[in-house]
Amino acid sequence: MPEQSPTPKKRRRGRLFRFSAAFVVLLAVAGYLVVQYVTGGRGGPGCKVVSGKGDGQEFEFTQEQTMNAATIAAVGTGRGMPERAVTIALATAIQESQLVNITHGDRDSLGLFQQRPSQGWGTEKQIMDPTYAAGVFYEHLAKVDDYQKLPLTVAAQRVQRSGYPEAYAKHEPDAAMLSAALTGQSAATLTCQGLPDTTVTATGPDAVRAALLRDFGRKVLKETGAEVTGDSASKGTSASKSRGRSKSTPSPSATGGSSTVTLPVRAGSTKTGWQLAHWAVANSSALHIDRVSYAGREWAAGSADDPWHSTSTKAAGGVRIVTEGPTGQ
């Protein structure tokens, strides 16, 4: 029996259904883009590191991942660990957690390195602190004889004792690029969208300094002159400078409540300067950092695909960080 052609009424219903379905899809896409903008793209690639060798290699990751990677690198250099140690730590964390501070894992494994409280790595609260987790990893790595000469897989396995030790090796190229950028070995190779995290309640000079101390320890402030100065147009206080403490002071160039933090870098310490500059970019979303300038180059938020550009402004030999005005204080 031949099929009957659909009636005009049924055809209209079909078109209406397809239109409604397409409209729902468009709404979903629009909602996703809005969420990505508001959250700074934490759910997808928002940062990129490129090879300093000019070979075209690059690695993309989220703002959350790069912030955790920057913490791992800062803790390592703060403890005087070499770049190779940072590469090993980053490759391990990429394999174990994808650089996300997860609250679950095999048995009681937790955090960036999937460390287990039952195996003496620390309490759950300690392990979930990225700074602590990185520190205890380096403590164990430093006890491995000649770890710098060992293949990365072997060195990582002697710390982690994983059931899949060969898995660490595949992350070595990406970890090496990240390490070179986050230890300051490669200049102007890390960039992020830097869209502000709306869940953050404290920004400005004090928040930047607190984050520096959290990741690097007091040693980094001593190496950069132990001085962090902040300028804020929103406070209206008199200019001041304090050794070892940020204070809000008026800035002629600051508008809309923006603040400036300057980290002096001693002559000949370019590597330290680029580590601090890249650290600031990595933390740009959480700390609401708008611009970072160093050594005649500048990064600006909202331009992950735009490389550091040349600028005639230099922060008196230091790293200049411009943030939104202090909030939640």
Coordinates of C-alpha atoms in Angstrom, one line a residue, residues 129-264:
D129 CA 46.5 22.4 49.7
P130 CA 48.5 22.6 46.4
T131 CA 51.4 24.4 48.1
Y132 CA 51.7 21.6 50.8
A133 CA 51.2 18.8 48.2
A134 CA 54.0 20.2 46.0
G135 CA 56.3 20.7 48.9
V136 CA 56.0 17.2 50.2
F137 CA 56.5 15.8 46.7
Y138 CA 59.8 17.7 46.4
E139 CA 60.8 16.5 49.9
H140 CA 60.5 12.9 48.7
L141 CA 62.1 13.6 45.3
A142 CA 65.2 15.2 46.9
K143 CA 65.8 11.9 48.7
V144 CA 66.1 10.0 45.4
D145 CA 69.7 9.5 44.6
D146 CA 70.8 11.2 41.3
Y147 CA 67.2 12.0 40.3
Q148 CA 68.3 14.6 37.8
K149 CA 70.2 12.0 35.9
L150 CA 67.4 9.4 35.9
P151 CA 64.7 9.1 33.2
L152 CA 61.7 11.1 34.3
T153 CA 59.6 8.0 34.6
V154 CA 62.0 6.3 37.0
A155 CA 62.4 9.4 39.1
A156 CA 58.7 10.0 39.4
Q157 CA 58.0 6.4 40.1
R158 CA 60.4 6.3 43.0
V159 CA 58.4 9.0 44.6
Q160 CA 54.9 8.0 43.6
R161 CA 55.1 4.1 43.4
S162 CA 52.3 4.1 40.8
G163 CA 50.7 1.1 39.3
Y164 CA 51.4 2.6 35.8
P165 CA 54.9 4.1 36.0
E166 CA 55.4 4.2 32.3
A167 CA 52.6 6.7 32.0
Y168 CA 54.6 9.7 33.3
A169 CA 57.0 9.7 30.3
K170 CA 54.3 10.8 27.7
H171 CA 53.8 14.1 29.6
E172 CA 57.5 15.1 29.7
P173 CA 57.4 17.3 26.6
D174 CA 54.5 19.4 27.9
A175 CA 55.9 19.4 31.4
A176 CA 59.3 20.6 30.1
M177 CA 57.7 23.6 28.2
L178 CA 55.7 24.5 31.3
S179 CA 58.7 24.2 33.5
A180 CA 60.8 26.4 31.2
A181 CA 58.2 29.1 31.3
L182 CA 57.2 28.9 35.0
T183 CA 60.9 28.9 36.2
G184 CA 61.6 31.9 34.0
Q185 CA 64.0 30.0 31.7
S186 CA 61.9 30.9 28.6
A187 CA 60.8 34.5 28.3
A188 CA 57.3 35.6 27.3
T189 CA 56.1 32.1 26.5
L190 CA 53.0 31.8 28.8
T191 CA 49.8 33.6 28.1
C192 CA 46.2 33.3 29.4
Q193 CA 42.8 34.9 28.8
G194 CA 42.8 36.2 32.3
L195 CA 39.1 36.7 32.5
P196 CA 38.2 37.5 36.2
D197 CA 37.0 34.8 38.5
T198 CA 33.7 36.2 39.9
T199 CA 33.9 33.9 43.0
V200 CA 37.0 35.7 44.3
T201 CA 36.3 38.1 47.2
A202 CA 39.7 39.7 47.7
T203 CA 41.9 41.4 45.1
G204 CA 44.5 44.1 45.0
P205 CA 48.0 44.5 46.3
D206 CA 47.5 42.6 49.6
A207 CA 46.0 39.6 47.8
V208 CA 48.9 39.5 45.3
R209 CA 51.4 39.6 48.1
A210 CA 49.6 36.9 50.1
A211 CA 49.6 34.7 47.0
L212 CA 53.3 35.3 46.4
L213 CA 54.1 34.3 50.0
R214 CA 51.9 31.3 49.8
D215 CA 53.6 29.9 46.7
F216 CA 57.2 31.1 46.9
G217 CA 57.7 31.7 50.6
R218 CA 59.5 34.8 52.0
K219 CA 62.7 33.9 50.0
V220 CA 61.3 35.4 46.8
L221 CA 60.6 38.8 48.5
K222 CA 64.2 38.9 49.7
E223 CA 65.5 38.1 46.3
T224 CA 63.5 40.8 44.7
G225 CA 64.5 43.4 47.3
A226 CA 61.9 42.3 49.9
E227 CA 59.7 45.1 48.8
V228 CA 56.2 45.1 47.3
T229 CA 54.5 48.4 46.8
G230 CA 50.8 48.9 45.8
D231 CA 49.1 52.0 44.3
S232 CA 45.3 52.3 44.6
A233 CA 43.2 55.2 43.4
S234 CA 40.2 54.0 45.4
K235 CA 41.6 54.5 48.9
G236 CA 42.7 58.1 48.7
T237 CA 45.5 57.6 51.2
S238 CA 48.9 59.2 51.2
A239 CA 51.7 57.6 49.3
S240 CA 53.7 55.1 51.3
K241 CA 56.3 52.4 50.8
S242 CA 56.8 49.5 53.2
R243 CA 59.5 46.8 53.4
G244 CA 57.8 43.4 53.4
R245 CA 54.3 44.8 53.4
S246 CA 52.0 46.1 50.7
K247 CA 50.1 49.4 51.4
S248 CA 47.5 51.1 49.3
T249 CA 48.6 54.4 47.9
P250 CA 47.3 56.8 45.3
S251 CA 48.6 56.4 41.7
P252 CA 48.4 59.3 39.2
S253 CA 47.9 56.7 36.4
A254 CA 45.4 54.5 38.2
T255 CA 41.8 54.9 37.3
G256 CA 38.6 53.2 38.2
G257 CA 40.1 51.8 41.4
S258 CA 42.9 49.9 39.7
S259 CA 46.0 49.0 41.7
T260 CA 49.6 48.6 40.7
V261 CA 52.1 46.2 42.4
T262 CA 55.7 46.4 41.5
L263 CA 58.2 43.6 42.3
P264 CA 61.8 44.9 42.0

